[in-house]
Short mmCIF file of C-alpha atoms in Angstrom, two decimals:
data_model
loop_
_atom_site.label_atom_id
_atom_site.label_comp_id
_atom_site.label_asym_id
_atom_site.label_seq_id
_atom_site.Cartn_x
_atom_site.Cartn_y
_atom_site.Cartn_z
CA UNK A 267 169.08 47.57 40.81
CA UNK A 268 165.96 47.73 38.70
CA UNK A 269 166.11 51.56 38.51
CA UNK A 270 166.60 54.17 35.77
CA UNK A 271 168.10 57.65 35.56
CA UNK A 272 165.58 60.11 34.21
CA UNK A 273 167.05 63.35 33.04
CA UNK A 274 165.80 65.85 35.41
CA UNK A 275 168.25 66.29 38.31
CA UNK A 276 169.02 64.55 41.58
CA UNK A 277 172.00 64.02 43.82
CA UNK A 278 171.35 60.82 45.71
CA UNK A 279 173.64 58.42 47.54
CA UNK A 280 172.58 54.78 47.20
CA UNK A 281 174.37 52.59 49.72
CA UNK A 282 174.69 48.86 49.22
CA UNK A 283 174.02 47.65 52.76
CA UNK A 284 176.75 45.36 54.05
CA UNK A 285 177.19 43.74 57.41
CA UNK A 286 180.42 42.92 59.19
CA UNK A 287 180.58 39.93 61.52
CA UNK A 288 182.01 41.84 64.47
CA UNK A 289 179.68 42.51 67.42
CA UNK A 290 176.71 41.12 65.48
CA UNK A 291 173.39 40.37 67.21
CA UNK A 292 172.51 36.78 66.33
CA UNK A 293 168.87 37.00 67.47
CA UNK A 294 166.59 39.93 68.43
CA UNK A 295 164.96 40.11 71.84
CA UNK A 296 161.20 39.89 72.33
CA UNK A 297 160.77 43.63 72.95
CA UNK A 298 162.09 44.70 69.53
CA UNK A 299 159.89 46.91 67.35
CA UNK A 300 158.79 44.89 64.35
CA UNK A 301 156.88 47.58 62.50
CA UNK A 302 157.31 51.29 61.84
CA UNK A 303 154.07 52.77 60.57
CA UNK A 304 152.86 50.54 57.76
CA UNK A 305 156.34 49.11 57.02
CA UNK A 306 157.36 45.78 58.54
CA UNK A 307 160.94 45.75 59.91
CA UNK A 308 162.12 42.11 59.74
CA UNK A 309 165.34 40.91 61.34
CA UNK A 310 168.27 41.32 60.39
CA UNK A 311 166.94 44.91 60.26
CA UNK A 312 165.96 46.64 63.46
CA UNK A 313 165.18 50.03 64.97
CA UNK A 314 168.04 49.88 67.51
CA UNK A 315 171.38 48.08 67.82
CA UNK A 316 170.03 45.30 70.08
CA UNK A 317 167.39 44.43 67.49
CA UNK A 318 169.45 44.49 64.28
CA UNK A 319 172.16 42.15 63.06
CA UNK A 320 174.56 45.08 63.34
CA UNK A 321 174.62 48.85 62.84
CA UNK A 322 174.56 48.49 59.04
CA UNK A 323 170.99 47.20 59.34
CA UNK A 324 169.62 50.01 61.53
CA UNK A 325 166.33 51.57 60.46
CA UNK A 326 165.33 54.85 62.11
CA UNK A 327 161.68 55.31 63.04
CA UNK A 328 160.74 58.96 63.80
CA UNK A 329 157.75 60.38 65.66
CA UNK A 330 155.60 60.26 62.51
CA UNK A 331 156.20 56.49 62.26
CA UNK A 332 158.11 56.86 59.01
CA UNK A 333 161.10 54.51 58.65
CA UNK A 334 164.22 55.90 57.02
CA UNK A 335 167.90 55.07 56.55
CA UNK A 336 169.90 57.03 59.13
CA UNK A 337 172.97 57.52 56.89
CA UNK A 338 171.13 59.32 54.04
CA UNK A 339 167.56 59.91 55.32
CA UNK A 340 166.01 57.94 52.44
CA UNK A 341 162.48 56.88 53.40
CA UNK A 342 162.05 53.09 53.52
CA UNK A 343 158.96 51.85 51.66
CA UNK A 344 159.41 48.08 52.03
CA UNK A 345 162.01 45.43 52.84
CA UNK A 346 162.12 42.04 51.07
CA UNK A 347 163.92 39.06 52.66
CA UNK A 348 163.30 36.73 49.71
CA UNK A 349 165.40 38.60 47.12
CA UNK A 350 167.57 40.91 49.25
CA UNK A 351 165.95 44.14 48.03
CA UNK A 352 164.73 47.32 49.71
CA UNK A 353 162.47 49.99 48.20
CA UNK A 354 163.21 53.53 49.32
CA UNK A 355 161.72 56.87 48.37
CA UNK A 356 164.19 59.16 46.59
CA UNK A 357 163.40 62.90 46.38
CA UNK A 358 163.29 64.79 43.07
CA UNK A 359 165.89 67.56 42.69
CA UNK A 360 165.06 70.73 40.71
CA UNK A 361 167.05 73.24 38.75
CA UNK A 362 165.28 76.46 37.58
CA UNK A 363 166.07 79.54 35.44
CA UNK A 364 164.66 83.06 35.58
CA UNK A 365 163.56 84.96 32.47
CA UNK A 366 167.14 86.15 31.91
CA UNK A 367 168.42 82.58 31.69
CA UNK A 368 170.24 82.82 35.02
CA UNK A 369 170.47 79.71 37.19
CA UNK A 370 168.41 80.07 40.37
CA UNK A 371 170.14 77.21 42.28
CA UNK A 372 173.17 74.97 41.99
CA UNK A 373 171.86 72.70 39.26
CA UNK A 374 171.74 73.23 35.51
CA UNK A 375 168.54 72.16 33.84
CA UNK A 376 166.52 72.80 30.68
CA UNK A 377 165.55 71.16 27.43
CA UNK A 378 169.16 71.45 26.24
CA UNK A 379 170.44 69.42 29.20
CA UNK A 380 172.95 66.65 29.83
CA UNK A 381 172.49 64.31 32.80
CA UNK A 382 175.08 61.95 34.18
CA UNK A 383 175.48 59.31 36.87
CA UNK A 384 178.90 58.77 38.44
CA UNK A 385 179.98 56.11 40.93
CA UNK A 386 183.23 55.31 42.68
CA UNK A 387 183.31 51.81 44.16
CA UNK A 388 185.41 52.04 47.31
CA UNK A 389 185.52 48.29 47.80
CA UNK A 390 186.70 47.37 44.31
CA UNK A 391 188.45 50.72 43.62
CA UNK A 392 186.86 51.38 40.22
CA UNK A 393 184.87 54.19 38.59
CA UNK A 394 181.64 54.08 36.61
CA UNK A 395 179.81 56.79 34.66
CA UNK A 396 176.86 57.01 32.28
CA UNK A 397 174.25 59.58 31.27
CA UNK A 398 171.79 60.85 28.64
CA UNK A 399 170.95 64.06 26.73
CA UNK A 400 167.50 65.67 26.55
CA UNK A 401 166.73 68.32 23.94
CA UNK A 402 163.58 70.06 22.66
CA UNK A 403 162.61 73.36 20.99
CA UNK A 404 158.96 73.29 22.02
CA UNK A 405 156.48 71.23 24.02
CA UNK A 406 154.91 70.08 20.75
CA UNK A 407 158.06 68.09 19.95
CA UNK A 408 157.49 65.84 22.97
CA UNK A 409 155.19 62.81 23.17
CA UNK A 410 153.56 61.74 26.43
CA UNK A 411 154.36 58.21 27.49
CA UNK A 412 157.59 58.11 25.44
CA UNK A 413 160.91 59.05 27.00
CA UNK A 414 163.30 58.96 24.05
CA UNK A 415 165.26 62.20 24.37
CA UNK A 416 162.73 64.87 23.38
CA UNK A 417 161.99 66.62 26.69
CA UNK A 418 162.85 63.44 28.60
CA UNK A 419 165.68 60.94 28.43
CA UNK A 420 166.58 57.95 30.54
CA UNK A 421 169.54 55.68 31.10
CA UNK A 422 169.42 52.27 32.80
CA UNK A 423 171.52 51.66 35.90
CA UNK A 424 173.58 48.43 35.84
CA UNK A 425 172.17 45.53 37.80
CA UNK A 426 175.32 44.95 39.85
CA UNK A 427 178.30 46.63 41.34
CA UNK A 428 177.10 50.21 42.12
CA UNK A 429 177.24 51.51 45.65
CA UNK A 430 177.75 55.25 46.38
CA UNK A 431 176.50 57.14 43.32
CA UNK A 432 175.94 60.78 42.47
CA UNK A 433 173.53 62.07 39.81
CA UNK A 434 173.61 65.53 38.22
CA UNK A 435 172.59 67.57 35.17
CA UNK A 436 173.97 70.61 33.43
CA UNK A 437 173.08 72.78 30.46
CA UNK A 438 174.94 72.63 27.16
CA UNK A 439 175.49 76.16 25.78
CA UNK A 440 175.40 79.79 26.93
CA UNK A 441 173.04 81.18 29.51
CA UNK A 442 171.45 83.38 26.82
CA UNK A 443 170.65 80.26 24.83
CA UNK A 444 169.05 78.72 27.87
CA UNK A 445 166.96 81.82 28.34
CA UNK A 446 165.22 81.05 25.04
CA UNK A 447 163.92 77.80 26.53
CA UNK A 448 162.96 79.28 29.89
CA UNK A 449 159.67 80.21 28.29
CA UNK A 450 159.05 76.52 27.60
CA UNK A 451 159.98 75.22 31.06
CA UNK A 452 161.61 77.28 33.75
CA UNK A 453 162.76 74.22 35.70
CA UNK A 454 164.38 70.90 34.91
CA UNK A 455 164.38 67.81 37.05
CA UNK A 456 166.53 64.72 37.55
CA UNK A 457 165.73 61.61 39.56
CA UNK A 458 166.35 57.90 39.89
CA UNK A 459 163.22 55.74 39.78
CA UNK A 460 162.21 52.10 39.90
CA UNK A 461 161.27 50.60 36.52
CA UNK A 462 157.69 51.58 35.68
CA UNK A 463 157.43 54.15 38.48
CA UNK A 464 157.47 57.15 36.10
CA UNK A 465 155.46 57.65 32.91
CA UNK A 466 156.55 60.76 31.00
CA UNK A 467 153.95 63.40 30.28
CA UNK A 468 154.50 66.56 28.20
CA UNK A 469 152.71 68.48 30.93
CA UNK A 470 155.62 67.68 33.30
CA UNK A 471 157.78 70.16 31.36
CA UNK A 472 155.44 72.96 32.45
CA UNK A 473 154.25 71.72 35.84
CA UNK A 474 156.17 68.82 37.44
CA UNK A 475 154.24 67.72 40.54
CA UNK A 476 156.21 64.68 41.62
CA UNK A 477 158.15 65.05 44.86
CA UNK A 478 159.81 61.61 45.04
CA UNK A 479 160.04 58.23 43.35
CA UNK A 480 160.58 54.68 44.64
CA UNK A 481 164.06 53.26 44.08
CA UNK A 482 165.14 49.63 44.49
CA UNK A 483 168.45 49.03 46.27
CA UNK A 484 170.07 45.68 47.02
CA UNK A 485 171.37 44.53 50.38
CA UNK A 486 173.41 41.55 51.52
CA UNK A 487 174.98 40.21 54.70
CA UNK A 488 178.71 40.65 55.26
CA UNK A 489 181.48 40.60 52.70
CA UNK A 490 182.01 36.82 52.63
CA UNK A 491 180.68 34.07 50.41
CA UNK A 492 178.37 31.40 51.83
CA UNK A 493 181.25 28.91 52.03
CA UNK A 494 183.39 31.36 53.99
CA UNK A 495 180.58 32.51 56.30
CA UNK A 496 179.52 28.96 57.22
CA UNK A 497 182.93 28.28 58.74
CA UNK A 498 182.07 30.63 61.65
CA UNK A 499 178.83 29.32 63.13
CA UNK A 500 178.63 32.11 65.73
CA UNK A 501 178.33 34.89 63.12
CA UNK A 502 176.64 32.91 60.33
CA UNK A 503 173.34 34.68 59.67
CA UNK A 504 171.21 31.82 58.25
CA UNK A 505 169.82 30.55 61.55
CA UNK A 506 166.64 28.68 60.61
CA UNK A 507 166.83 24.88 60.25
CA UNK A 508 165.11 24.94 56.86
CA UNK A 509 167.19 27.80 55.44
CA UNK A 510 169.70 27.98 52.60
CA UNK A 511 172.52 30.39 51.81
CA UNK A 512 172.94 32.14 48.44
CA UNK A 513 175.89 34.25 47.32
CA UNK A 514 174.85 37.73 46.26
CA UNK A 515 174.67 38.02 42.48
CA UNK A 516 174.96 41.83 42.61
CA UNK A 517 178.03 42.32 44.75
CA UNK A 518 179.75 40.92 47.82
CA UNK A 519 178.08 39.12 50.73
CA UNK A 520 175.23 36.62 50.88
CA UNK A 521 171.52 36.38 51.61
CA UNK A 522 169.46 33.66 53.32
CA UNK A 523 166.27 32.09 52.03
CA UNK A 524 163.87 29.50 53.42
CA UNK A 525 164.03 26.14 51.65
CA UNK A 526 161.45 25.30 49.01
CA UNK A 527 158.09 24.62 50.62
CA UNK A 528 158.94 26.68 53.71
CA UNK A 529 158.38 30.35 54.44
CA UNK A 530 159.21 32.92 57.08
CA UNK A 531 162.39 34.59 58.26
CA UNK A 532 165.53 32.51 57.58
CA UNK A 533 167.60 34.79 59.86
CA UNK A 534 165.66 33.69 62.97
CA UNK A 535 166.00 30.40 64.85
CA UNK A 536 162.91 28.41 63.90
CA UNK A 537 161.98 31.18 61.48
CA UNK A 538 161.25 28.94 58.47
CA UNK A 539 157.94 27.10 58.82
CA UNK A 540 156.15 24.74 56.48
CA UNK A 541 153.95 26.56 53.97
CA UNK A 542 150.50 25.09 53.44
CA UNK A 543 150.39 25.35 49.66
CA UNK A 544 146.82 24.04 49.65
CA UNK A 545 145.48 27.22 51.30
CA UNK A 546 146.18 29.34 48.23
CA UNK A 547 145.49 28.15 44.68
CA UNK A 548 148.40 30.29 43.45
CA UNK A 549 150.80 28.19 45.53
CA UNK A 550 149.95 24.83 43.97
CA UNK A 551 149.18 23.39 40.55
CA UNK A 552 146.45 20.98 41.65
CA UNK A 553 143.61 20.66 39.17
CA UNK A 554 140.33 22.29 40.17
CA UNK A 555 138.66 18.93 40.89
CA UNK A 556 141.74 17.47 42.60
CA UNK A 557 142.23 17.08 46.33
CA UNK A 558 145.27 19.00 47.60
CA UNK A 559 147.06 17.62 50.65
CA UNK A 560 149.84 19.47 52.40
CA UNK A 561 153.00 17.59 53.39
CA UNK A 562 156.15 19.06 55.03
CA UNK A 563 157.91 21.15 52.39
CA UNK A 564 155.55 20.10 49.60
CA UNK A 565 152.02 19.00 48.70
CA UNK A 566 150.25 16.23 46.82
CA UNK A 567 147.33 16.23 44.38
CA UNK A 568 144.89 13.35 44.04
CA UNK A 569 141.69 12.87 42.11
CA UNK A 570 138.39 12.26 43.90
CA UNK A 571 136.45 9.03 43.64
CA UNK A 572 135.09 8.48 40.15
CA UNK A 573 137.98 10.36 38.48
CA UNK A 574 141.42 9.30 37.35
CA UNK A 575 144.65 11.19 36.55
CA UNK A 576 147.58 12.72 38.45
CA UNK A 577 145.51 15.67 39.67
CA UNK A 578 147.98 18.24 38.28
CA UNK A 579 146.97 21.25 36.23
CA UNK A 580 149.99 20.70 33.97
CA UNK A 581 149.63 16.91 34.04
CA UNK A 582 146.78 14.54 33.23
CA UNK A 583 144.36 16.48 35.45
CA UNK A 584 141.29 14.56 36.69
CA UNK A 585 139.04 12.91 34.12
CA UNK A 586 135.72 11.31 34.95
CA UNK A 587 135.70 7.56 34.50
CA UNK A 588 133.16 6.16 32.07
CA UNK A 589 130.86 3.34 33.18
CA UNK A 590 132.87 0.88 31.10
CA UNK A 591 136.11 2.08 32.64
CA UNK A 592 134.56 1.91 36.09
CA UNK A 593 133.41 -1.67 35.51
CA UNK A 594 136.82 -2.64 34.13
CA UNK A 595 138.62 -1.04 37.06
CA UNK A 596 136.25 -2.71 39.52
CA UNK A 597 136.70 -6.06 37.79
CA UNK A 598 140.44 -5.60 37.75
CA UNK A 599 140.41 -4.60 41.40
CA UNK A 600 138.33 -7.64 42.35
CA UNK A 601 140.58 -9.92 40.28
CA UNK A 602 143.70 -8.51 41.86
CA UNK A 603 142.08 -8.85 45.28
CA UNK A 604 141.12 -12.50 44.66
CA UNK A 605 144.59 -13.33 43.33
CA UNK A 606 146.19 -11.57 46.29
CA UNK A 607 143.90 -13.52 48.64
CA UNK A 608 144.77 -16.84 46.97
CA UNK A 609 148.50 -16.08 47.02
CA UNK A 610 148.29 -15.02 50.65
CA UNK A 611 146.28 -18.13 51.58
CA UNK A 612 148.70 -20.40 49.74
CA UNK A 613 151.66 -18.70 51.41
CA UNK A 614 150.08 -19.05 54.85
CA UNK A 615 149.25 -22.71 54.15
CA UNK A 616 152.78 -23.37 52.87
CA UNK A 617 154.35 -21.66 55.88
CA UNK A 618 152.14 -23.62 58.30
CA UNK A 619 152.90 -26.87 56.50
CA UNK A 620 156.61 -26.09 56.51
CA UNK A 621 156.41 -25.27 60.19
CA UNK A 622 154.65 -28.58 60.93
CA UNK A 623 157.21 -30.50 58.85
CA UNK A 624 160.11 -28.80 60.61
CA UNK A 625 158.54 -29.59 63.96
CA UNK A 626 158.02 -33.22 62.91
CA UNK A 627 161.60 -33.50 61.64
CA UNK A 628 162.86 -32.14 64.93
CA UNK A 629 160.70 -34.66 66.78
CA UNK A 630 162.05 -37.57 64.69
CA UNK A 631 165.62 -36.30 65.06
CA UNK A 632 165.30 -36.35 68.83
CA UNK A 633 163.40 -39.67 68.79
CA UNK A 634 166.10 -41.35 66.67
CA UNK A 635 168.90 -40.21 68.97
CA UNK A 636 170.09 -37.22 66.97
CA UNK A 637 171.32 -35.26 69.97
CA UNK A 638 173.20 -38.30 71.29
CA UNK A 639 174.86 -38.78 67.88
CA UNK A 640 175.80 -35.09 67.72
CA UNK A 641 177.54 -35.38 71.07
CA UNK A 642 179.46 -38.45 69.97
CA UNK A 643 180.42 -36.88 66.63
CA UNK A 644 181.72 -33.78 68.43
CA UNK A 645 184.18 -35.97 70.33
CA UNK A 646 185.69 -37.21 67.05
CA UNK A 647 185.79 -33.87 65.24
CA UNK A 648 189.44 -34.31 64.29
CA UNK A 649 188.81 -37.65 62.60
CA UNK A 650 188.17 -37.86 58.86
CA UNK A 651 185.98 -40.93 59.39
CA UNK A 652 183.32 -39.04 61.38
CA UNK A 653 179.76 -39.84 60.24
CA UNK A 654 177.89 -37.06 58.46
CA UNK A 655 174.34 -36.07 59.34
CA UNK A 656 172.34 -35.78 56.12
CA UNK A 657 169.06 -33.85 55.84
CA UNK A 658 165.96 -35.60 54.52
CA UNK A 659 165.80 -33.07 51.66
CA UNK A 660 169.29 -34.11 50.51
CA UNK A 661 168.35 -37.81 50.40
CA UNK A 662 164.96 -37.16 48.78
CA UNK A 663 166.72 -35.27 46.01
CA UNK A 664 169.34 -38.05 45.66
CA UNK A 665 166.67 -40.79 45.26
CA UNK A 666 164.01 -38.79 43.37
CA UNK A 667 161.84 -38.90 46.49
CA UNK A 668 162.65 -42.63 47.10
CA UNK A 669 161.34 -43.70 43.73
CA UNK A 670 160.80 -47.50 43.41
CA UNK A 671 163.05 -47.56 40.35
CA UNK A 672 165.92 -46.63 42.65
CA UNK A 673 165.54 -49.72 44.88
CA UNK A 674 168.63 -51.95 44.88
CA UNK A 675 167.28 -54.61 47.21
CA UNK A 676 165.14 -55.46 50.23
CA UNK A 677 165.93 -57.49 53.32
CA UNK A 678 165.05 -58.08 56.90
CA UNK A 679 166.99 -55.01 58.00
CA UNK A 680 165.39 -52.62 55.51
CA UNK A 681 165.24 -51.38 51.90
CA UNK A 682 168.29 -50.12 49.97
CA UNK A 683 168.03 -47.31 47.36
CA UNK A 684 170.55 -46.06 44.86
CA UNK A 685 171.14 -42.33 45.11
CA UNK A 686 173.24 -39.51 43.63
CA UNK A 687 174.41 -36.79 46.03
CA UNK A 688 174.90 -33.12 45.08
CA UNK A 689 178.67 -33.68 44.84
CA UNK A 690 178.03 -36.44 42.18
CA UNK A 691 178.88 -39.31 44.52
CA UNK A 692 176.79 -42.44 43.99
CA UNK A 693 175.64 -43.93 47.31
CA UNK A 694 173.44 -46.69 48.68
CA UNK A 695 170.75 -45.40 51.05
CA UNK A 696 169.23 -47.91 53.45
CA UNK A 697 165.98 -47.49 55.37
CA UNK A 698 166.73 -49.29 58.63
CA UNK A 699 164.15 -50.97 60.81
CA UNK A 700 164.28 -50.27 64.51
CA UNK A 701 161.81 -52.11 66.70
CA UNK A 702 161.50 -49.86 69.75
CA UNK A 703 163.23 -46.92 71.44
CA UNK A 704 165.42 -49.29 73.53
CA UNK A 705 167.52 -49.99 70.46
CA UNK A 706 168.18 -46.28 69.72
CA UNK A 707 171.34 -45.94 71.80
CA UNK A 708 172.70 -49.24 70.42
CA UNK A 709 171.91 -48.05 66.89
CA UNK A 710 173.74 -44.75 67.47
CA UNK A 711 176.79 -46.52 68.87
CA UNK A 712 176.90 -48.80 65.81
CA UNK A 713 176.66 -45.79 63.49
CA UNK A 714 179.59 -44.11 65.20
CA UNK A 715 181.60 -47.33 65.21
CA UNK A 716 180.83 -48.32 61.59
CA UNK A 717 181.72 -44.84 60.30
CA UNK A 718 185.24 -45.38 61.68
CA UNK A 719 185.81 -48.67 59.81
CA UNK A 720 188.33 -48.30 56.99
CA UNK A 721 188.95 -51.63 55.19
CA UNK A 722 189.06 -52.29 51.46
CA UNK A 723 186.77 -55.32 51.79
CA UNK A 724 184.18 -53.72 54.09
CA UNK A 725 181.53 -51.35 52.71
CA UNK A 726 181.99 -47.96 54.38
CA UNK A 727 179.19 -46.10 56.21
CA UNK A 728 179.24 -42.43 55.13
CA UNK A 729 176.53 -41.11 57.44
CA UNK A 730 172.86 -41.15 58.31
CA UNK A 731 169.65 -39.12 58.40
CA UNK A 732 167.55 -39.05 61.56
CA UNK A 733 164.87 -36.56 60.42
CA UNK A 734 162.48 -39.34 59.31
CA UNK A 735 160.43 -41.79 61.33
CA UNK A 736 162.73 -44.61 60.17
CA UNK A 737 166.50 -43.74 60.23
CA UNK A 738 168.31 -43.67 56.89
CA UNK A 739 171.88 -44.99 56.52
CA UNK A 740 174.12 -43.80 53.68
CA UNK A 741 176.81 -46.25 52.43
CA UNK A 742 179.33 -46.13 49.65
CA UNK A 743 177.91 -47.74 46.51
CA UNK A 744 179.31 -51.12 45.28
CA UNK A 745 178.39 -51.39 41.58
CA UNK A 746 179.46 -54.97 40.71
CA UNK A 747 176.70 -56.99 42.35
CA UNK A 748 176.95 -59.64 45.13
CA UNK A 749 179.37 -62.56 45.57
CA UNK A 750 176.41 -64.94 45.17
CA UNK A 751 175.74 -63.64 41.67
CA UNK A 752 179.35 -64.09 40.63
CA UNK A 753 179.68 -67.57 42.17
CA UNK A 754 176.58 -68.89 40.45
CA UNK A 755 176.74 -66.89 37.22
CA UNK A 756 173.67 -64.76 38.03
CA UNK A 757 175.27 -61.37 37.65
CA UNK A 758 172.43 -59.09 36.74
CA UNK A 759 174.77 -56.70 34.94
CA UNK A 760 176.38 -59.50 32.90
CA UNK A 761 174.28 -62.71 32.55
CA UNK A 762 177.10 -64.38 30.62
CA UNK A 763 179.66 -63.75 33.39
CA UNK A 764 182.47 -66.26 33.50
CA UNK A 765 182.53 -68.86 36.20
CA UNK A 766 185.10 -68.07 38.85
CA UNK A 767 188.30 -70.13 38.90
CA UNK A 768 189.34 -71.98 42.04
CA UNK A 769 192.17 -69.52 42.45
CA UNK A 770 189.74 -66.57 42.42
CA UNK A 771 187.35 -68.39 44.77
CA UNK A 772 190.23 -69.00 47.16
CA UNK A 773 191.23 -65.31 47.02
CA UNK A 774 187.63 -64.31 47.83
CA UNK A 775 187.61 -66.65 50.82
CA UNK A 776 190.93 -65.35 52.08
CA UNK A 777 189.96 -61.69 51.72
CA UNK A 778 186.58 -62.35 53.40
CA UNK A 779 188.38 -64.03 56.29
CA UNK A 780 190.75 -61.04 56.47
CA UNK A 781 187.83 -58.63 56.67
CA UNK A 782 186.25 -60.69 59.45
CA UNK A 783 189.57 -60.82 61.30
CA UNK A 784 189.71 -56.98 61.00
CA UNK A 785 186.20 -56.65 62.48
CA UNK A 786 186.88 -59.18 65.24
CA UNK A 787 190.22 -57.94 66.46
CA UNK A 788 191.73 -54.95 64.59
CA UNK A 789 189.27 -52.19 65.55
CA UNK A 790 189.03 -50.69 69.03
CA UNK A 791 185.61 -52.17 69.77
CA UNK A 792 185.30 -55.67 68.16
CA UNK A 793 182.34 -56.36 65.88
CA UNK A 794 181.23 -60.00 65.86
CA UNK A 795 179.37 -60.75 62.61
CA UNK A 796 177.43 -64.04 62.86
CA UNK A 797 175.50 -63.86 59.59
CA UNK A 798 178.01 -64.04 56.74
CA UNK A 799 176.28 -64.83 53.44
CA UNK A 800 177.36 -64.60 49.83
CA UNK A 801 174.27 -62.61 48.92
#
């Protein structure tokens, strides 16, 4: 509680203010008194029941505008919402002797005096007691400013757990013995005071002029923890959006606080507002030369032009840049700017070029009958022999961008390249020649038809690419050369190839005739081939 028992005498009841949830006022009305004299009365406290959270938080305000607690008449000096504390004024009690050593009132006081503090906690059903002993034979034995037992003693009050307490003092010894000390001080005093509120003086033993001392008492809302209270939203006291709940560290109940960077009354709806830390140097750690900027719940520090650092008092502060540093930073900035400009320009150029290429590929695809082929392929989706549509990027990769070293041969119908697909299949890629758009539909029909041919002596068409100006046909690759080369011993892969026997020549003729018979009559739409050559 931040208070101490000083051995003079007082009987004071300190009540730990608690609030029950029943019949609680969640918000005060606009006509509530918010100040009594010079003391602000913030909600949950109020001067009548309609303005306070409940009757436990009532503050009486008399005709002299002095706020006091109605249950023990202690004058209220201030109320703090941030730490759940209230400062009240506690009166000093006196006990005096006449020259015969007879007590004048109900208290026992004197230099040979014992003081005690006793508390019974009704909530937790436990007792507490402490005290101190003051003794002196003359005023000369005491030292002003030091309260160590000679003429003045003190005992700290525990920081948690005390509620209703009583404080008293009594003399140790006979009344005649006390009469000896009545010539030193006829009265003794006891009081509870906030730390630092009383500074002992030897003169107080002769003439004690203090009438009261400030005492710090703690208050909390309800008897529940935050977790328990939050389950009942109707009685939960932390009403502001930017508020947080904290369990009381000095007893039961909880208190509400505005979140970091916000201030105000957390018990009111909309009561926590953003604090502009930049308005007060004590609220921020920005360096003196730094620029403070407020943001919701926080602030930022930045250095002005010509300075560098984080702008924090406890950081790198703000240091002036030297001319060399300035030139380096400017040069670096210009370099970064130029690089960023070049990268951006290149990216824009690349995107525009890609866009033009895509548009051109789409144009060629449509021009070469791509949409017609797609429709025809969709009709044969269940067939394994359906032609595949290759992209130009796939075939460029397969032929190393149609490198001349990949050419297998040239003819009247186009140029054939050797290629390697991504699935490691070796293929022959032919650039066809189409003389006019009238042949497009015929070309597409042949592609569909040829892709369905499945004969061991007929090279199979795997698919095509229509994204180039000249269509590309993809065939399976035949690695052993042409019949012409084998018949005449001109096999490029084996110059010393053996001449074919008549039996082998006859087999070639028969199998060629079989393949032609397959094309002429076995497939659904006959293909008449009128240009059969060995090469």
